[in-house]
Amino acid sequence: MKHTLVALAVLGLGASAVHAQEVVKLGTAAPLTGTQSHLGKDIENGVRLAIEEYNAKGVTLGGKKVKFEVQAEDDQADPKTATTVAQRLVDSGVKGVIGHLNSGASIPASRIYNEGGIPQVSPASTNPKLTQQNFKATFRTIANDVQQGLAIGKYAATKLGTKIALIDDRTAYGQGLADEVEKAVKASGGKLVAREFTSDKATDFLSILTRIKAQNPEVIVYSGMDTQAGPMLKQIKQLGLNVKFITGDGACTGEVIKLAGDAITGNTFCTQPGLPLDKMPGGKNFNERFKKRFNADVQIYAPYSYDATSAIIEAMKAANSSDPAKYAASIAKVNFPGVIGTVAFDAKGDIKDGAVTVYQFKAGKWETAN
Amino acid sequence: METLLQQTVNGLVVGSVYALVALGYTMVYGILGLINFAHGDVLMIGALVALEAIRLIQLYAPDLGLIPTLLGGLGVSVIVCMALGYTIERTAYRRLRNAPRLAPLITAIGVSFLLQTLAMIIWGRNYHTFPQLVSTTPLEPVAGVFITPVQIAILVVSATLMVALLLLVNKTRLGRAMRATAENHKVASLMGVDTNKIIAATFIIGSALAAVAGVMFSSNYGIAHYAMGFMPGLKAFTAAVLGGIGNLGGAMLGGLLLGLVESIGAGYIEDMSFGFLNSSYQDIFAFVILGIVLIFRPTGLLGERVADRA
Amino acid sequence: MNQLALAIPWLGKRNPAAARWVVIALALAAPLIAVLFGKTWVRILDFAMLYVMLAIGLNLVVGFAGLLDLGYIAFYAVGAYTFAFLASPHFDIHLPFWLVLPAGAGFAALAGIILGLPTLRLRGDYLAIVTLGFGEIVRIFLNNLNHPINITNGPQGINMVDPLVLFGWDISQGLQIGESFKINSLFLYYYVFLAFVVLSIILVQRLQISRIGRAWAAIRDDELAAKAIGINTRNMKLLAFSLGATFGGVSGGLFAAFQGFVSPESFSLMESIAVLTMIVFGGMGNLAGVIVGALALTALPEILRYVAVPVQQALFDRVILDPEVLRMLLLSLAMIFMMLLRPSGLIPAYSRYSRPELVVGKESSGEAAK
């Protein structure tokens, strides 16, 4: 926790510390309080690490040596707060933003960055809509839900069984992902025998599961969060349903293992955009640097926010300027080896060849499935 | 057929939890004419306190055995909730007893959110795993219907508690005083009933039932968290209205019926609406029933005329 | 306005005319003062204006007519979605706002009548629960009506809602004056919203002292007596409900245009409760109180974020209660203690026709009838 104090000090002194070199501020926004604060902090730390490393190496733009600084803001995973926070970042003259975590926060915020002419690179928001708004400088370094939905649907239909039941939690994330899964299942020759719905606050799934049971599926796909997936696994067991179970990244967590107790078995799978840390080209090395600097483990998003930061700085270097109006166009053209693999964006601003990894529950934890 | 039977069992289990909570609403409403919005959150506190107590028991007396541990946790939670119910009545509601209708209702909403916030501060926003002391592994299916020991326990415990409460209200001195107070405060106090004590007792009994319901809820689903009380609370209130608010038998009937409607409704709504509606509308049933009952038969299924009281 | 002026301590009672000018000056200068602390605060002011309008509308229902409506946000949602349907790429309809806003207000009023007709004869607390249910039903339908025909676009919400265009001039683009000077759209939105708020205040003030206002007061204070002196209580209550809903509808429409994005999660029960707290806090039945309540509680989370987080960090080296938790805590405590200790709110009503002590005070004629 000490580095938050240091961070505050840096922020406080930032204005007064006028050096010969030019200061370039980058913003990052993610939930730093609340249930997802550990993930938000992960994003912030990734950004910090990247910036400190670039500062140590020294970057020169337009003949002047520049020093990068971070302004971290808390969007509380809430859409309205996200717009306020976005406004604050634009106001304080940041040259680029790495954030937000939740798609629900990223999408309304992206509008404000776009109006302010500030490039935004999200390390975590997977909703396809984010990059479909025709904003010139909205990017992401993580695979989107189309890619993930495709992976889930294909894996379920080809490896787990052809009769598939699909449940989603009627959130923007759950429903969006489920629609992609449905398409992919059909495209891979699977048969959707039931599509049911619950909510992100529900605890009782017995009636929809009973209904599903009548259709004798081989696989249940759940598109939603771990807090529902855990109890749902229990109730699947309660009803004597013998099926394979697969979820997206929302339920690909340690939490689901805890909540499901003895109801989680080797028949449970989940997917996560990106490669597992130890399979990333720069993963092992990154993990060591990260641990040394923050004395904390990489949660999920730090490599993505690290690479998002690098993408912005590399684009500045290519344009030889930190002026968003000048360097924004260069982000679309970056192509460099990052921690997660080659960082390059497609025409929309999505990461090219975003990988999705399938995990299987084995001996008490998630292991890469084959 | 198997599916329908299974849905019926699912509905009965959920319904008996609703019924227990509905009893608390209906008792308070019968006596004070107040919707105790915070009642659902007492259920949540009950579950979380039990969780904490069970953790402690497991830590200090690991050899106690499953059922005694559960009963220990339950006992602690019932006592804490009784105290909580008394405190809420004493501090937040008693002063407003003669105030017009809106004041106590707004206070009740405030108390509900206060309890949730306090729980959020104490236990955080995460879902907690509730220890599985009664097995949730299904027994041998009977006629294709799966049922777990914990579900059977829920049915038995709620039935027992309901009978006990009926006996208490109809056969004891306290019960008679409660009925008299519900009938008319002033006359009851003229007859020598200490109405303050009776009202406090009502809150205490209702909160104890909510604590039991909370522990059953959490044992069944294996989770507990700060916002878990709100929905069951709202639904239990609907159940109380459905059965006829102020009427104990009505609350039980309403709870079971609502559980059945929700379960069977979610299972068959898609076929019944020709594919237009689906299980995403599951949470609507309670509200729609509530609206219909209040508009067309405000007295509920078993209630007496209470609609224009106050 | 006069009530607001009188509410200013010291000056208000001594020199009402001067106080009046102070209020006007403050209202006009507010964004210019706010911008000194960053544009973020101007954005917050914009939101505050929307909440003021909501609070004025809800006050009509709760404060004037004594009907507790816990699903008020549904009307806001109706207004917002009407705007989004009629002015966005979703159906590819782009009607001008002077058509869309009245349409939203009209639909909201209609929704008010539909809800009111069957339910208004219920007594206070039953009405509260039924309206709560109504609010949730509206939200659930908005969340699910993307199947089988896509009407609301489900949980994904509707994006790219048209901004306000006044006489061919898109105010979200800001106002360019000369070469170098540009007025940001946030200011323009503020003044537009302020105009709506002033209009609402004038309307409601007129209404309050009219025959209708007096009839509402009579119903609130003693429905039976009101009926006995020949007031058509049903029609009067319906009028209160639909007029209140109209304000919600207009505010919702403005919200959609301002935010550019609507989704069902913006219209949760918590929002209804928040608006209710604003009027309880400020003073039910009293315009000035309601306005002050709305302003205070909109600014509260931001103030908490600026004050509570650094203070806690300084004291404990970490954030123990994050701003969101603190806000919930303060809101719930405000609701309880306002009712117990100061039932007439921060700025109690004093006018002849608004006597909130009869709604929430100690003694009541209603109780005596029992």
Coordinates of C-alpha atoms in Angstrom, one line a residue, chain A residues 16-318:
Chain A
S16 CA 5.2 22.0 -9.4
A17 CA 8.1 19.8 -10.6
V18 CA 9.1 21.7 -13.6
H19 CA 12.2 20.2 -15.1
A20 CA 14.0 20.8 -18.3
Q21 CA 12.3 17.9 -19.7
E22 CA 8.7 17.9 -20.9
V23 CA 6.2 16.0 -18.8
V24 CA 3.7 13.9 -20.7
K25 CA 0.7 12.8 -18.7
L26 CA -1.1 9.6 -19.5
G27 CA -4.4 8.7 -17.9
T28 CA -5.7 5.4 -16.7
A29 CA -9.2 4.7 -15.4
A30 CA -10.5 1.5 -13.8
P31 CA -12.5 0.5 -10.7
L32 CA -10.0 1.2 -7.9
T33 CA -12.6 0.7 -5.1
G34 CA -15.4 -1.9 -4.8
T35 CA -15.5 -5.6 -5.7
Q36 CA -13.3 -5.2 -8.8
S37 CA -10.7 -3.0 -7.2
H38 CA -8.0 -5.7 -7.4
L39 CA -8.5 -5.9 -11.2
G40 CA -8.5 -2.1 -11.5
K41 CA -5.3 -1.9 -9.5
D42 CA -3.8 -4.6 -11.8
I43 CA -4.5 -2.3 -14.8
E44 CA -3.0 0.7 -13.1
N45 CA 0.1 -1.2 -12.1
G46 CA 0.6 -2.4 -15.7
V47 CA 0.5 1.1 -16.8
R48 CA 2.9 2.3 -14.1
L49 CA 5.4 -0.4 -14.9
A50 CA 5.4 0.4 -18.6
I51 CA 5.8 4.1 -17.9
E52 CA 8.6 3.6 -15.4
E53 CA 10.5 1.4 -17.9
Y54 CA 10.1 3.9 -20.7
N55 CA 11.2 6.7 -18.4
A56 CA 14.3 4.7 -17.4
K57 CA 15.2 4.1 -21.0
G58 CA 14.5 7.7 -21.9
V59 CA 12.3 8.8 -24.7
T60 CA 12.9 11.8 -26.9
L61 CA 10.0 13.4 -28.8
G62 CA 10.5 16.4 -31.2
G63 CA 14.0 16.9 -29.9
K64 CA 13.0 17.1 -26.3
K65 CA 13.5 14.5 -23.6
V66 CA 10.1 13.6 -22.2
K67 CA 9.1 12.2 -18.9
F68 CA 5.8 10.2 -18.6
E69 CA 3.5 10.5 -15.7
V70 CA 0.3 8.6 -14.7
Q71 CA -2.9 10.0 -13.6
A72 CA -5.0 7.2 -12.2
E73 CA -8.8 7.6 -11.8
D74 CA -11.4 5.4 -10.2
D75 CA -14.5 4.8 -12.3
Q76 CA -16.2 2.5 -9.7
A77 CA -17.2 0.2 -12.5
D78 CA -20.2 2.6 -13.0
P79 CA -21.2 4.1 -16.3
K80 CA -22.1 7.5 -15.0
T81 CA -18.9 7.8 -12.8
A82 CA -16.9 6.7 -15.8
T83 CA -18.1 9.7 -17.8
T84 CA -17.2 12.1 -15.0
V85 CA -13.8 10.5 -14.6
A86 CA -13.3 10.6 -18.4
Q87 CA -14.1 14.3 -18.4
R88 CA -11.6 14.8 -15.6
L89 CA -8.8 13.1 -17.5
V90 CA -9.6 15.2 -20.6
D91 CA -9.6 18.3 -18.5
S92 CA -6.3 17.7 -16.9
G93 CA -4.7 17.4 -20.3
V94 CA -3.6 13.7 -20.5
K95 CA -2.3 12.8 -23.9
G96 CA -3.8 9.3 -23.9
V97 CA -5.9 7.0 -21.8
I98 CA -5.4 3.4 -20.9
G99 CA -8.8 2.1 -19.6
H100 CA -11.5 1.2 -18.7
L101 CA -12.1 -2.2 -17.3
N102 CA -15.9 -2.8 -17.8
S103 CA -17.4 -2.4 -21.2
G104 CA -20.3 -0.6 -19.6
A105 CA -17.9 2.1 -18.4
S106 CA -15.7 2.1 -21.5
I107 CA -18.4 2.8 -24.0
P108 CA -19.9 6.0 -22.6
A109 CA -16.4 7.2 -21.6
S110 CA -15.1 6.6 -25.2
R111 CA -17.5 9.2 -26.4
I112 CA -15.9 11.8 -24.1
Y113 CA -12.4 10.9 -25.1
N114 CA -13.4 11.1 -28.7
E115 CA -14.8 14.5 -28.3
G116 CA -11.7 15.6 -26.4
G117 CA -9.5 14.1 -29.2
I118 CA -7.7 11.8 -26.7
P119 CA -6.8 8.3 -27.9
Q120 CA -8.1 5.5 -25.6
V121 CA -6.8 2.0 -25.5
S122 CA -8.7 -0.4 -23.3
P123 CA -6.9 -3.3 -21.8
A124 CA -10.0 -5.2 -20.6
S125 CA -13.3 -4.2 -22.2
T126 CA -14.4 -7.0 -24.5
N127 CA -17.8 -5.7 -25.8
P128 CA -17.5 -5.5 -29.6
K129 CA -19.5 -2.3 -29.6
L130 CA -16.6 -0.3 -28.1
T131 CA -14.6 -0.3 -31.4
Q132 CA -17.7 -0.2 -33.6
Q133 CA -18.5 3.4 -33.0
N134 CA -16.4 4.7 -35.8
F135 CA -14.2 6.6 -33.3
K136 CA -10.7 7.1 -34.9
A137 CA -8.7 6.6 -31.7
T138 CA -10.4 3.9 -29.7
F139 CA -8.4 0.7 -29.4
R140 CA -8.2 -2.4 -27.3
T141 CA -5.4 -4.9 -26.6
I142 CA -7.7 -7.8 -25.5
A143 CA -9.7 -10.1 -27.7
N144 CA -13.3 -9.0 -27.9
D145 CA -16.5 -11.0 -27.2
V146 CA -17.0 -12.0 -30.8
Q147 CA -13.7 -13.8 -30.7
Q148 CA -14.4 -15.3 -27.3
G149 CA -17.9 -16.3 -28.2
L150 CA -16.6 -18.0 -31.2
A151 CA -14.0 -19.9 -29.2
I152 CA -16.6 -21.0 -26.6
G153 CA -19.2 -22.0 -29.2
K154 CA -16.7 -23.9 -31.3
Y155 CA -15.0 -25.7 -28.4
A156 CA -18.4 -26.7 -26.9
A157 CA -19.8 -28.0 -30.2
T158 CA -16.7 -29.8 -31.4
K159 CA -15.1 -31.1 -28.2
L160 CA -17.8 -31.3 -25.6
G161 CA -21.0 -32.4 -27.2
T162 CA -23.4 -31.4 -29.9
K163 CA -26.6 -30.9 -27.8
I164 CA -26.1 -27.5 -26.2
A165 CA -28.1 -25.4 -23.8
L166 CA -27.3 -21.8 -23.4
I167 CA -28.0 -19.5 -20.4
D168 CA -27.2 -15.9 -20.1
D169 CA -27.6 -13.3 -17.3
R170 CA -29.2 -10.5 -19.3
T171 CA -26.4 -8.1 -18.7
A172 CA -24.7 -6.3 -21.6
Y173 CA -21.8 -8.6 -21.2
G174 CA -23.7 -11.9 -20.8
Q175 CA -26.2 -11.3 -23.5
G176 CA -23.6 -10.0 -26.0
L177 CA -21.4 -13.0 -25.4
A178 CA -24.2 -15.5 -25.5
D179 CA -25.4 -14.2 -28.9
E180 CA -21.9 -14.9 -30.3
V181 CA -21.8 -18.3 -28.7
E182 CA -25.2 -19.1 -30.3
K183 CA -23.9 -18.2 -33.8
A184 CA -20.7 -20.2 -33.3
V185 CA -22.5 -23.3 -32.0
K186 CA -24.6 -23.3 -35.1
A187 CA -21.7 -22.7 -37.4
S188 CA -19.7 -25.5 -35.9
G189 CA -22.5 -28.0 -36.4
G190 CA -23.8 -28.0 -32.8
K191 CA -27.5 -28.0 -31.9
L192 CA -28.9 -25.4 -29.5
V193 CA -31.6 -27.4 -27.6
A194 CA -32.5 -24.6 -25.1
R195 CA -31.8 -21.0 -24.5
E196 CA -32.7 -19.8 -21.0
F197 CA -32.2 -16.6 -19.1
T198 CA -31.5 -15.5 -15.5
S199 CA -30.3 -12.3 -13.9
D200 CA -27.0 -11.1 -12.4
K201 CA -28.6 -11.0 -9.0
A202 CA -30.3 -14.4 -9.1
T203 CA -29.5 -17.3 -6.8
D204 CA -32.1 -19.9 -7.8
F205 CA -31.7 -21.5 -11.2
L206 CA -33.6 -24.7 -10.4
S207 CA -36.6 -23.9 -12.6
I208 CA -34.6 -23.1 -15.7
L209 CA -32.3 -26.0 -15.1
T210 CA -35.2 -28.4 -14.8
R211 CA -36.5 -27.0 -18.0
I212 CA -33.2 -27.6 -19.6
K213 CA -32.9 -31.1 -18.2
A214 CA -36.0 -32.1 -20.1
Q215 CA -34.1 -31.4 -23.3
N216 CA -31.3 -33.7 -22.4
P217 CA -28.4 -31.5 -23.3
E218 CA -24.7 -32.7 -23.3
V219 CA -23.3 -29.2 -22.6
I220 CA -24.5 -26.2 -20.7
V221 CA -22.9 -22.9 -21.7
Y222 CA -23.3 -20.1 -19.1
S223 CA -22.6 -16.5 -20.2
G224 CA -22.4 -14.5 -17.0
M225 CA -20.4 -13.9 -13.8
D226 CA -18.8 -16.3 -11.3
T227 CA -21.3 -15.3 -8.6
Q228 CA -24.0 -17.1 -10.5
A229 CA -21.9 -19.8 -12.1
G230 CA -20.9 -21.1 -8.7
P231 CA -24.4 -21.7 -7.3
M232 CA -25.5 -22.8 -10.7
L233 CA -23.0 -25.7 -10.7
K234 CA -24.3 -26.8 -7.3
Q235 CA -27.9 -26.8 -8.6
I236 CA -26.8 -28.8 -11.7
K237 CA -25.5 -31.4 -9.3
Q238 CA -28.7 -31.2 -7.2
L239 CA -30.8 -32.0 -10.1
G240 CA -28.6 -35.0 -11.1
L241 CA -27.8 -33.4 -14.4
N242 CA -24.8 -35.0 -15.9
V243 CA -23.4 -32.4 -18.3
K244 CA -20.3 -30.5 -19.3
F245 CA -20.3 -26.9 -18.3
I246 CA -18.5 -24.1 -19.9
T247 CA -18.4 -20.3 -19.2
G248 CA -16.6 -17.2 -20.5
D249 CA -14.1 -15.0 -18.7
G250 CA -16.7 -13.6 -16.3
A251 CA -16.7 -17.0 -14.5
C252 CA -13.2 -18.0 -15.2
T253 CA -12.0 -17.1 -11.7
G254 CA -11.0 -18.6 -8.4
E255 CA -14.2 -17.3 -7.0
V256 CA -16.3 -19.8 -9.0
I257 CA -14.2 -22.7 -7.6
K258 CA -14.8 -21.4 -4.1
L259 CA -18.5 -20.9 -4.5
A260 CA -19.2 -24.2 -6.3
G261 CA -17.5 -26.2 -3.6
D262 CA -17.7 -29.9 -4.3
A263 CA -20.0 -29.4 -7.3
I264 CA -17.2 -28.4 -9.7
T265 CA -15.5 -31.2 -11.5
G266 CA -13.3 -32.0 -14.5
N267 CA -16.4 -31.5 -16.6
T268 CA -16.2 -27.7 -16.0
F269 CA -14.5 -25.5 -18.5
C270 CA -14.0 -21.8 -19.1
T271 CA -12.4 -19.4 -21.5
Q272 CA -10.2 -16.3 -21.0
P273 CA -9.2 -13.9 -23.8
G274 CA -5.5 -13.9 -24.3
L275 CA -2.9 -16.5 -23.5
P276 CA -2.1 -17.6 -20.0
L277 CA 0.7 -15.6 -18.5
D278 CA 3.3 -18.4 -18.8
K279 CA 2.4 -18.9 -22.5
M280 CA 2.7 -15.2 -23.4
P281 CA 5.9 -14.5 -25.3
G282 CA 7.1 -12.0 -22.7
G283 CA 5.0 -13.5 -19.9
K284 CA 7.7 -15.0 -17.6
N285 CA 10.0 -12.1 -17.7
F286 CA 7.1 -9.6 -17.3
N287 CA 5.8 -11.6 -14.3
E288 CA 9.2 -11.3 -12.6
R289 CA 9.5 -7.5 -13.2
F290 CA 6.0 -7.0 -12.0
K291 CA 6.5 -8.9 -8.8
K292 CA 9.7 -7.2 -8.1
R293 CA 8.2 -3.7 -8.6
F294 CA 4.8 -4.1 -6.9
N295 CA 5.3 -7.1 -4.7
A296 CA 1.9 -8.4 -6.0
D297 CA 0.8 -11.1 -8.4
V298 CA -0.4 -10.3 -11.9
Q299 CA -4.2 -10.8 -11.8
I300 CA -5.3 -10.8 -15.4
Y301 CA -5.0 -7.4 -17.1
A302 CA -1.6 -6.0 -16.2
P303 CA 0.1 -7.4 -19.4
Y304 CA -2.7 -5.9 -21.5
S305 CA -2.5 -2.5 -19.9
Y306 CA 1.3 -2.7 -20.1
D307 CA 1.1 -3.3 -23.8
A308 CA -1.6 -0.7 -24.3
T309 CA 0.7 1.9 -22.7
S310 CA 3.5 0.7 -24.9
A311 CA 1.3 1.0 -28.0
I312 CA 0.5 4.7 -27.1
I313 CA 4.2 5.5 -26.5
E314 CA 5.4 3.7 -29.5
A315 CA 2.9 5.6 -31.6
M316 CA 4.2 8.9 -30.1
K317 CA 7.7 7.9 -31.0
A318 CA 6.7 7.0 -34.5

